[in-house]
Amino acid sequence: MSNYHIKHLEEYYQVYRKSVRNPEVFWEEIAEEHFMWRKKWDNVLSWDFTKPEVKWFEGAQLNITENCIDRHLHIRGDKTAIIFEPNNPEEEAQHISYRDLHDKVCRFANVLKEQGIQKGDRVCIYLPMIPELAISVLACARIGAIHSVVFAGFSSSALATRINDATCKMVITSDGSYRGAKTIDLKGIVDEALKECACVETVLVAKRINTEIHMEAGRDHWLQPLLDEAYHDCVPEVMEAEDPLFILYTSGSTGKPKGMVHSTAGYMVYSAYTFKNVFQYREEDVYWCTADIGWITGHSYIVYGPLCNGATTVMFEGVPSYPDFGRFWEIVEKHKVNQFYTAPTAIRALAKEGVEHLEKHDLSSLKVLGTVGEPINEEAWHWYDDNVGKRKAPIVDTWWQTETGGIMITPIPFATPTKPTYATLPFIGIQPALMDENGNEIKGNQVDGRLCIKFPWPSMARTIWGNHQRYKDTYFSAYENKYFTGDGALRDEVGYYRITGRVDDVIIVSGHNLGTAPIEDAINEHPAVAESAIVGFPHDIKGNALYGYVTLKETGESRNQNNLRKEINQIITEQIGPIAKLDKIQFTNGLPKTRSGKIMRRILRKIAGKDTSNLGDTSTLLNPEVVQDIMDNAL
Ligand code: WTA
């Protein structure tokens, strides 16, 4: 029996039991048989959640790009590795073979070296979904530089924070980007950010939209001429198993974004193994994940996981609504996509447009459908199942996080019977636990609690860049000897998990994690604002939208409230990005606070969600009178 490819439910249970009873033996076998190592490990796993410290495959040496590219060359060199589908459907798609990819990654890696980048240096990548994004990620990995991809929808100020936090020496960007009918001046955003970033020595600029841009002499270089001159082969840097592969920022409930650090060997093994099984990928399949590589989903399931398995992975530059709402289905038909992985928010937006867009396209190639990023509601699940998969393509509702590196709870298609809104069973090797408020594990089924993981898995983040204490405080302090996810979950009568949502102050809007604190900090910079509180409220398409309660320094109607609302959203756009804009802004005379001065968000959440029948215990409030006032003026 091959443990690498699970095909039946019985097999799942058997392999799962093995992976949990003897994790080291299990993961050693997977690592041994399916990857290329320069040197094997001395020790499979050592861990201590109290420090916390986790090491997988210690002593091993490897380069992840040899696993993603080189080892495929002699068996599938001409196979398409990446299909690039441009924003504009009139522009031709590109098919990049494994051989081409090798050439492109090596040239890029040599350019990085010529520009002074060495093993361990941090490189910030701020690019749209064009081939250079995947190639630059792999080029960094080729030479052992640590990539930090920042989603190209973040503002200059958010970009600057991330560049400085990781002290990146280089930024890779483009002259601009296409997004549906819009073009975005990415280089201008980078220039603005770099006014605050003394650490950046070099900027490499890919040409995408061919506009005139400012090039800073001595700092900025056009990428293409450098690539043309670079040598087409590059010996991969030999990396230690635990060397950092990348940093990826995610929002926390407080403070600045957390730079989650992923290491090399464990991340590779787990992202590849999950990809194979969760999508049941077979050699001739075409796989498409609609995420952006700026998020963890793109790292693990557009780049590393698929390429490690020699897959054909689609990279789409555009948006689901351009030129119309049939675009996704047009792409599925055009490239005969077999596995399709997207977010509930996209499904809801497409469902709203009706089925006529679907009916125009042949979707019969689809075998597996996936969703990720937020809980999927029952209606959206059924719409996806009925209309996209025609009830023949199982839906894998995959729960995981930036911090987990790979999919943690998911059905295995054709093995695990699916159940709408349930992520179902833990993946191989994953040991979930539900915890009660007193820190005890809740055993048995038909229970709900806070979701923790009891045992290390290979792709867990190892630390927060530059702040190990914060890593410990955030993930390993709430429950003894367990990783705390920040999510609530319930377990049904057969042991299936349903993720109920965040239990902290992170709000997931259209699948993007947003911390309330940085948004409030941004609003509070407006000269008229005294204080503010942000909560989430249910939204038909986005899942959650943001509701802001804002108290002004001077009350009275002297200022036009609609103008103020615009100004507040403008500040948020500048400081974070348009994804963090507020849907509703209510001006208040005060915010409900406890005697210790903490804003009681629970009440604000209920008012925003129009669920005020029972506000719970308000006896500890310092200023109970503001609650009625806020309710009377709720939007
Ligand atoms: C949420 C995305 C319900 C969850 C890979 C988690 C989900 C956060 C699901 C991580 C799902 C992700 N069902 N909720 N299938 N997948 N989430 O770091 O709250 O962007 O903690 O990683 O998204 O978001 P992140």
XYZ file of C-alpha atoms and ligand atoms in Angstrom:
660
model
C 0.000 0.000 0.000
C 1.298 3.427 -0.879
C 0.736 5.840 1.949
C 1.447 8.686 -0.427
C -1.779 8.486 -2.371
C -4.930 7.726 -0.395
C -7.917 6.579 -2.389
C -10.493 5.097 -0.011
C -12.005 5.954 3.329
C -10.692 2.758 4.879
C -7.247 3.616 3.644
C -7.591 7.101 5.106
C -8.391 5.706 8.550
C -5.596 3.193 8.340
C -2.984 5.741 7.281
C -4.330 8.289 9.757
C -3.970 5.846 12.642
C -0.461 5.038 11.600
C 0.469 8.720 11.302
C -0.809 9.432 14.781
C 0.515 6.341 16.538
C 3.963 6.689 15.143
C 4.396 10.075 13.516
C 8.135 9.837 13.103
C 8.057 6.524 11.290
C 5.201 7.740 9.150
C 6.707 11.071 8.063
C 10.114 9.520 7.561
C 8.637 7.109 5.057
C 6.834 9.878 3.162
C 9.947 12.065 3.109
C 12.224 9.211 2.113
C 10.198 7.933 -0.803
C 8.902 11.055 -2.447
C 11.518 13.787 -2.293
C 15.060 14.514 -3.321
C 17.566 15.096 -0.553
C 21.204 16.145 -0.672
C 21.608 14.528 2.707
C 19.088 12.601 4.819
C 18.123 13.714 8.332
C 19.663 12.614 11.602
C 16.420 13.035 13.475
C 12.834 13.120 12.173
C 11.258 15.283 14.869
C 12.124 17.102 18.037
C 9.612 19.368 19.707
C 8.760 21.279 22.808
C 5.609 23.412 22.759
C 6.619 25.194 25.961
C 9.559 26.979 24.324
C 8.067 26.600 21.654
C 10.513 24.824 19.380
C 9.777 22.366 16.595
C 12.292 20.783 14.246
C 11.535 18.364 11.456
C 14.113 16.357 9.519
C 16.994 17.951 11.395
C 20.341 17.409 9.752
C 18.822 16.955 6.297
C 20.026 19.051 3.383
C 18.039 19.931 0.303
C 16.891 22.611 -2.043
C 13.136 22.862 -2.536
C 13.523 24.024 -6.154
C 15.320 20.799 -7.052
C 12.178 19.068 -5.839
C 9.865 21.477 -7.640
C 11.775 21.628 -10.925
C 15.030 19.746 -11.528
C 13.850 16.281 -10.636
C 11.017 16.529 -13.154
C 13.229 17.499 -16.078
C 14.078 14.041 -17.334
C 10.579 12.609 -16.970
C 8.361 15.598 -17.711
C 10.634 18.342 -19.022
C 8.185 19.285 -21.763
C 5.133 19.082 -19.570
C 3.509 22.421 -18.775
C 4.335 23.497 -15.260
C 2.524 26.846 -15.262
C -0.314 28.049 -17.439
C -0.484 31.813 -17.255
C -3.930 33.174 -18.061
C -3.760 36.967 -18.508
C -6.262 39.503 -17.235
C -7.389 40.271 -20.761
C -8.898 37.198 -22.450
C -7.715 38.527 -25.822
C -4.114 38.173 -24.734
C -2.716 34.720 -25.350
C -2.189 32.353 -22.429
C 1.394 31.228 -21.770
C 2.386 27.630 -21.220
C 5.641 27.381 -19.313
C 7.142 23.893 -19.404
C 9.255 22.455 -16.593
C 12.296 22.985 -18.808
C 11.385 26.640 -19.441
C 10.729 27.103 -15.776
C 14.166 25.749 -14.944
C 15.745 28.197 -17.354
C 13.735 31.154 -16.077
C 14.262 30.410 -12.393
C 18.000 29.889 -12.876
C 18.420 33.142 -14.788
C 16.440 35.024 -12.174
C 18.461 33.396 -9.389
C 21.673 34.531 -11.091
C 20.325 38.070 -11.355
C 19.593 38.054 -7.635
C 23.143 36.926 -6.923
C 24.627 39.547 -9.228
C 22.639 42.153 -7.370
C 24.265 41.074 -4.145
C 21.572 38.835 -2.669
C 22.942 35.998 -0.561
C 21.604 33.083 1.418
C 19.532 34.339 4.344
C 18.874 37.814 2.866
C 15.247 38.896 2.737
C 13.686 39.846 -0.573
C 10.283 41.503 -0.728
C 8.161 40.532 -3.729
C 5.354 42.929 -4.600
C 4.030 41.726 -7.930
C 0.716 41.051 -9.634
C -0.211 37.503 -10.669
C 2.206 37.324 -13.594
C 4.746 34.523 -14.200
C 7.546 36.644 -12.681
C 5.825 36.261 -9.313
C 6.123 32.464 -9.216
C 9.550 32.605 -10.833
C 10.951 35.135 -8.376
C 9.657 33.107 -5.424
C 11.457 30.050 -6.771
C 14.579 32.066 -7.649
C 14.849 33.192 -4.022
C 14.471 29.608 -2.858
C 17.107 28.524 -5.383
C 19.780 30.678 -3.725
C 18.485 30.427 -0.158
C 17.189 33.984 0.050
C 14.070 34.327 2.209
C 11.137 35.631 0.205
C 8.510 37.847 1.710
C 5.654 38.187 -0.748
C 3.332 41.107 -0.049
C -0.075 40.972 -1.733
C -0.086 43.672 -4.398
C -3.377 45.104 -3.109
C -1.725 46.417 0.055
C -1.017 50.137 0.319
C 2.421 51.759 0.358
C 2.303 52.180 4.078
C 1.390 48.497 4.680
C 4.159 47.528 2.273
C 6.691 49.712 4.082
C 5.825 48.162 7.440
C 6.429 44.690 6.037
C 9.658 45.622 4.241
C 11.077 47.199 7.374
C 9.979 44.438 9.702
C 11.971 41.888 7.716
C 14.716 44.405 6.750
C 14.474 43.396 3.095
C 17.458 44.332 0.944
C 15.575 44.145 -2.312
C 12.082 44.685 -3.681
C 10.857 42.965 -6.834
C 7.908 44.713 -8.458
C 6.452 45.707 -11.819
C 5.695 48.946 -13.615
C 2.041 48.330 -12.878
C -0.714 45.765 -12.869
C -3.996 44.969 -14.562
C -7.075 44.208 -12.512
C -10.157 43.821 -14.637
C -10.698 47.103 -16.468
C -8.328 48.970 -14.133
C -4.592 49.469 -14.157
C -2.700 50.033 -10.939
C 0.507 51.999 -10.544
C 2.449 49.454 -8.494
C 5.825 51.106 -8.964
C 4.427 54.383 -7.633
C 3.252 52.551 -4.520
C 6.721 51.021 -4.090
C 8.413 54.414 -4.530
C 6.166 55.877 -1.872
C 6.870 52.982 0.507
C 10.606 53.160 -0.014
C 10.722 56.721 1.303
C 10.411 55.007 4.670
C 12.634 51.975 4.022
C 16.337 52.585 4.427
C 17.152 48.873 4.215
C 16.287 48.485 0.513
C 19.286 48.733 -1.802
C 17.847 47.449 -5.053
C 14.525 47.358 -6.864
C 13.961 45.041 -9.818
C 11.104 46.065 -12.088
C 9.228 43.726 -14.418
C 7.436 45.297 -17.367
C 3.757 44.548 -17.476
C 1.689 47.562 -18.456
C 4.377 49.500 -20.370
C 3.799 52.891 -18.828
C 6.359 55.575 -18.163
C 7.538 55.244 -14.598
C 10.150 56.820 -12.428
C 13.371 54.764 -12.176
C 15.649 55.790 -9.346
C 19.215 55.808 -10.626
C 21.473 53.361 -8.838
C 18.529 51.644 -7.133
C 16.001 50.576 -9.757
C 16.708 48.192 -12.621
C 14.525 46.830 -15.375
C 14.373 43.089 -14.943
C 14.283 41.833 -18.518
C 17.711 43.033 -19.736
C 19.307 41.513 -16.646
C 17.530 38.194 -17.249
C 18.568 38.177 -20.889
C 22.196 38.499 -19.931
C 22.126 36.059 -17.029
C 23.408 32.493 -17.299
C 20.660 29.906 -17.783
C 21.821 27.489 -15.123
C 22.283 28.012 -11.413
C 23.553 25.471 -8.923
C 21.010 25.298 -6.107
C 22.140 26.430 -2.684
C 22.239 23.511 -0.266
C 19.845 24.353 2.563
C 19.470 22.887 6.020
C 16.049 21.383 6.746
C 15.177 24.096 9.253
C 16.530 27.060 7.270
C 13.755 29.601 6.717
C 12.168 29.365 3.285
C 9.882 32.373 3.509
C 8.166 34.957 5.641
C 4.506 35.693 5.065
C 2.617 38.338 7.011
C -0.779 37.742 8.541
C -2.964 40.015 10.634
C -3.108 39.610 14.349
C -5.830 40.808 16.668
C -3.454 43.427 18.018
C -0.331 45.204 16.923
C 1.498 45.049 13.652
C 1.214 42.153 11.220
C 2.980 38.943 12.168
C 5.717 37.703 9.868
C 5.154 33.967 9.993
C 8.369 32.106 9.265
C 8.191 28.815 7.388
C 11.097 26.429 7.187
C 12.235 24.376 4.235
C 11.975 20.596 4.594
C 8.827 20.208 6.663
C 6.951 22.768 4.596
C 7.937 21.019 1.391
C 6.895 17.567 2.554
C 3.562 18.662 3.950
C 2.509 21.042 1.164
C 3.322 18.401 -1.442
C 1.649 15.529 0.397
C -1.540 17.461 1.101
C -1.719 18.711 -2.484
C -1.555 15.197 -3.865
C -4.298 13.853 -1.628
C -6.656 16.751 -1.117
C -6.929 17.325 -4.850
C -6.323 13.715 -5.943
C -3.963 15.077 -8.551
C -3.042 12.710 -11.406
C -0.304 13.177 -13.973
C -2.405 14.545 -16.837
C -4.561 16.844 -14.747
C -4.738 20.614 -14.971
C -5.151 22.207 -11.573
C -6.320 25.742 -10.861
C -6.314 27.647 -7.609
C -7.767 31.151 -7.990
C -5.977 32.621 -4.962
C -3.213 35.195 -5.233
C 0.347 34.077 -4.512
C 0.406 36.970 -2.053
C -1.506 34.731 0.377
C -0.519 31.392 1.887
C -2.987 29.541 -0.346
C -1.011 30.697 -3.358
C 2.348 29.810 -1.816
C 1.364 26.268 -0.902
C -1.212 25.414 -3.559
C -0.230 27.400 -6.646
C 3.535 27.179 -6.353
C 5.175 24.705 -3.999
C 2.643 21.875 -3.558
C 1.698 21.505 -7.237
C 5.218 21.905 -8.615
C 6.623 19.419 -6.124
C 4.181 16.905 -7.611
C 5.071 17.776 -11.200
C 1.603 19.210 -11.729
C 0.286 21.729 -14.237
C -0.852 24.745 -12.239
C -2.853 27.684 -13.587
C -1.992 31.252 -12.600
C -4.773 33.740 -13.330
C -3.962 37.434 -13.399
C -7.485 38.820 -13.446
C -10.728 38.910 -11.498
C -13.887 36.756 -11.685
C -16.008 39.626 -13.029
C -13.920 40.695 -16.019
C -14.859 40.973 -18.810
C -17.967 39.383 -17.300
C -19.020 36.929 -14.607
C -18.408 33.993 -16.927
C -14.629 34.411 -16.833
C -13.863 31.601 -14.372
C -15.968 29.146 -16.360
C -14.442 30.270 -19.616
C -10.998 29.509 -18.186
C -12.127 26.119 -16.858
C -13.358 25.218 -20.320
C -10.374 26.661 -22.178
C -7.704 24.876 -20.140
C -9.844 21.829 -19.285
C -9.329 22.366 -15.590
C -9.708 19.226 -13.472
C -9.322 20.618 -9.966
C -10.700 24.028 -9.098
C -9.939 25.688 -5.758
C -11.507 29.006 -4.741
C -12.956 30.994 -1.836
C -16.558 31.065 -0.564
C -16.745 34.803 -1.199
C -16.075 34.218 -4.916
C -18.684 31.457 -5.003
C -21.292 33.737 -3.427
C -20.476 36.586 -5.797
C -20.808 34.262 -8.799
C -23.972 32.610 -7.495
C -25.605 36.012 -7.273
C -25.114 36.444 -11.021
C -27.206 33.379 -11.788
C -26.424 30.245 -13.748
C -26.567 31.647 -17.275
C -22.815 32.292 -17.257
C -22.184 28.678 -16.331
C -24.489 27.310 -18.963
C -22.417 28.820 -21.738
C -19.389 26.718 -20.842
C -18.404 23.087 -20.804
C -17.372 22.276 -17.254
C -17.217 18.518 -17.714
C -13.460 18.396 -17.048
C -13.985 19.258 -13.367
C -13.323 16.381 -10.973
C -12.683 18.057 -7.621
C -13.845 21.417 -6.250
C -12.226 23.129 -3.301
C -12.963 26.019 -0.988
C -10.802 27.820 1.532
C -10.454 30.928 3.619
C -13.673 31.235 5.582
C -16.666 29.149 6.538
C -18.811 28.286 3.536
C -22.542 28.710 4.096
C -24.933 25.962 3.133
C -26.521 27.852 0.246
C -23.188 28.594 -1.414
C -22.057 25.002 -0.869
C -25.119 23.641 -2.661
C -24.870 26.158 -5.475
C -21.265 25.104 -6.040
C -22.153 21.410 -5.863
C -25.248 21.601 -8.079
C -24.142 24.045 -10.736
C -20.391 23.853 -10.960
C -19.680 20.262 -9.993
C -23.079 18.957 -11.210
C -23.053 16.778 -8.085
C -20.260 14.697 -9.543
C -17.246 16.618 -8.300
C -16.798 16.362 -4.540
C -16.242 19.609 -2.645
C -13.235 19.748 -0.377
C -13.868 22.387 2.276
C -10.298 22.852 3.461
C -9.572 24.490 6.797
C -6.099 25.822 7.477
C -4.125 28.994 8.146
C -1.065 31.011 7.143
C 0.480 29.630 10.311
C -0.216 25.986 9.483
C 1.445 26.149 6.050
C -0.814 23.428 4.661
C -4.356 22.058 4.763
C -5.285 20.692 8.208
C -8.920 19.596 8.140
C -10.459 18.462 4.875
C -12.268 15.678 3.141
C -10.231 13.441 0.858
C -12.272 13.475 -2.356
C -13.875 10.173 -3.344
C -12.934 8.808 0.092
C -14.543 11.031 2.729
C -18.308 11.531 2.319
C -18.804 15.298 2.283
C -21.263 17.249 4.394
C -22.206 20.843 3.579
C -20.387 23.426 5.751
C -18.166 20.775 7.329
C -14.416 20.602 6.730
C -14.910 17.009 7.959
C -11.846 15.070 9.113
C -8.304 15.933 10.155
C -5.742 15.378 7.442
C -3.153 12.628 7.933
C -0.926 13.419 10.913
C -3.129 16.185 12.312
C -4.387 15.837 15.879
C -7.087 18.405 16.638
C -8.559 19.058 20.066
C -11.552 21.113 21.191
C -11.004 23.026 24.410
C -13.412 24.466 26.953
C -13.117 27.808 28.734
C -11.240 26.261 31.644
C -8.522 24.901 29.450
C -9.721 21.305 29.432
C -10.026 19.187 26.356
C -13.598 18.324 25.442
C -13.737 14.682 24.472
C -16.445 12.891 22.579
C -18.670 13.970 19.739
C -21.458 16.520 19.359
C -19.456 19.138 21.207
C -18.055 22.532 20.439
C -15.090 24.502 21.679
C -11.924 26.261 20.717
C -9.829 24.529 18.154
C -6.291 23.520 19.071
C -3.729 21.135 17.602
C -2.022 18.778 20.024
C 0.946 17.520 18.095
C 3.395 19.143 15.661
C 3.001 18.718 11.917
C 5.784 19.308 9.407
C 4.653 22.612 7.895
C 3.819 24.562 11.027
C 5.327 28.064 11.185
C 8.396 28.012 13.409
C 8.302 31.551 14.745
C 7.258 35.133 14.102
C 10.090 36.988 12.398
C 12.006 38.944 15.025
C 9.562 38.191 17.826
C 9.594 34.663 19.181
C 7.910 35.779 22.382
C 4.891 36.965 20.404
C 4.770 33.586 18.664
C 4.660 31.886 22.027
C 2.117 34.297 23.488
C -0.213 34.131 20.492
C -0.250 30.421 19.775
C 1.108 28.450 22.705
C -0.020 30.268 25.825
C -3.810 30.000 25.770
C -3.735 26.222 26.313
C -0.951 24.229 27.844
C 1.123 22.264 25.388
C -1.164 22.974 22.461
C -1.176 25.170 19.376
C -4.219 27.466 19.562
C -5.723 28.331 16.188
C -7.906 31.310 17.133
C -10.927 29.508 15.641
C -13.973 27.928 17.189
C -15.234 24.572 15.922
C -17.766 21.899 16.573
C -17.474 18.155 16.191
C -20.569 16.269 15.068
C -21.779 12.790 15.915
C -19.368 11.068 13.529
C -16.364 13.202 14.391
C -16.616 15.666 11.522
C -15.403 19.202 12.231
C -17.212 22.361 11.328
C -15.264 25.572 11.730
C -17.539 28.214 13.233
C -15.217 31.216 12.868
C -12.663 33.339 14.666
C -12.953 33.710 18.415
C -10.524 36.646 18.557
C -10.512 40.131 17.037
C -9.524 38.962 13.589
C -12.334 39.467 11.058
C -12.370 37.588 7.775
C -13.704 39.797 4.987
C -13.949 38.184 1.544
C -11.499 35.574 2.758
C -8.911 38.156 3.871
C -7.859 38.249 7.492
C -8.084 41.695 8.964
C -7.047 42.650 12.465
C -9.249 45.290 14.070
C -6.414 47.093 15.857
C -4.513 48.362 12.802
C -7.765 49.606 11.239
C -8.711 51.436 14.425
C -5.216 52.932 14.595
C -5.613 54.204 11.059
C -9.029 55.782 11.776
C -7.796 57.379 14.951
C -5.252 59.294 12.900
C -8.065 61.376 11.454
C -7.883 64.712 13.270
C -11.606 64.749 14.036
C -11.705 61.255 15.552
C -11.483 60.670 19.284
C -11.770 56.899 19.259
C -13.175 54.019 17.280
C -14.055 50.338 17.401
C -14.384 47.958 14.495
C -16.487 44.804 14.475
C -17.636 42.388 11.802
C -21.232 41.845 10.718
C -22.671 39.208 8.381
C -22.604 40.102 4.692
C -24.209 38.136 1.850
C -21.166 38.037 -0.377
C -18.140 38.959 1.687
C -19.052 36.637 4.564
C -18.312 39.456 6.962
C -18.119 43.176 6.397
C -16.715 45.834 8.685
C -18.801 48.101 10.898
C -17.032 51.033 12.497
C -18.221 52.905 15.575
C -16.527 56.262 15.619
C -16.620 58.903 18.329
C -15.643 62.369 17.194
C -13.675 64.807 19.281
C -16.343 67.447 18.937
C -19.925 66.436 18.713
C -22.454 68.502 16.864
C -23.408 68.406 13.238
C -20.839 70.949 12.131
C -19.130 68.461 9.819
C -20.743 66.654 6.975
C -20.905 63.053 8.138
C -20.787 61.591 4.664
C -17.606 63.489 3.903
C -16.147 62.235 7.141
C -17.058 58.681 6.196
C -15.244 59.097 2.905
C -12.205 60.553 4.616
C -12.093 57.717 7.098
C -12.204 55.125 4.334
C -9.551 57.069 2.466
C -7.199 56.872 5.442
C -7.835 53.150 5.750
C -7.104 52.684 2.051
C -3.834 54.564 2.406
C -2.709 52.833 5.564
C -3.786 49.271 4.823
C -5.493 48.899 1.468
C -8.984 48.978 -0.039
C -9.784 45.499 1.354
C -10.028 47.024 4.838
C -12.589 49.719 3.992
C -15.645 49.934 6.267
C -19.100 49.147 4.897
C -20.850 51.067 7.661
C -19.681 53.895 9.858
C -21.813 54.978 12.781
C -20.915 58.129 14.698
C -21.397 57.590 18.410
C -21.337 59.710 21.533
C -19.186 57.152 23.301
C -18.257 53.468 23.249
C -19.366 50.932 25.858
C -16.457 50.283 28.190
C -15.693 48.112 31.137
C -14.458 49.655 34.351
C -10.935 48.822 33.307
C -11.427 50.857 30.129
C -11.741 48.027 27.641
C -14.222 48.478 24.842
C -16.924 45.823 25.111
C -16.920 44.593 21.546
C -19.354 41.796 22.233
C -22.155 44.371 22.520
C -21.031 46.281 19.447
C -20.916 43.055 17.464
C -24.506 42.248 18.433
C -25.742 45.695 17.460
C -23.916 45.567 14.124
C -25.395 42.125 13.465
C -28.916 43.345 14.397
C -29.073 40.753 17.132
C -29.984 42.847 20.140
C -32.588 40.643 21.815
C -30.076 39.585 24.428
C -27.028 41.737 24.942
C -25.691 39.554 27.734
C -24.241 40.837 30.964
C -23.807 44.613 30.854
C -23.405 45.080 34.592
C -19.673 45.648 34.356
C -20.118 48.599 32.021
C -18.848 51.961 33.119
C -21.228 53.838 30.831
C -24.325 51.694 30.190
C -26.241 54.738 28.897
C -24.307 54.785 25.603
C -25.632 51.353 24.640
C -29.205 52.513 24.139
C -28.006 55.525 22.235
C -25.900 53.342 19.911
C -28.840 50.966 19.394
C -31.175 53.824 18.543
C -28.834 55.115 15.882
C -27.619 51.805 14.493
C -27.230 51.568 10.724
C -10.441 30.835 8.254
C -6.058 30.743 4.737
C -13.781 28.001 7.805
C -10.150 30.475 9.693
C -5.632 29.352 4.285
C -8.640 30.534 9.761
C -11.702 28.877 7.370
C -8.324 31.673 8.824
C -11.473 27.890 6.383
C -6.950 31.574 8.237
C -12.526 26.942 6.138
C -9.723 29.163 6.531
N -13.642 27.044 6.879
N -12.858 28.916 8.072
N -12.428 26.000 5.205
N -10.242 28.093 5.881
N -10.607 29.645 7.408
O -4.281 32.701 7.406
O -10.744 31.440 10.534
O -5.544 33.629 5.399
O -8.149 30.762 11.052
O -5.208 31.179 5.734
O -9.317 31.591 7.805
O -6.768 32.491 7.195
P -5.392 32.570 6.419
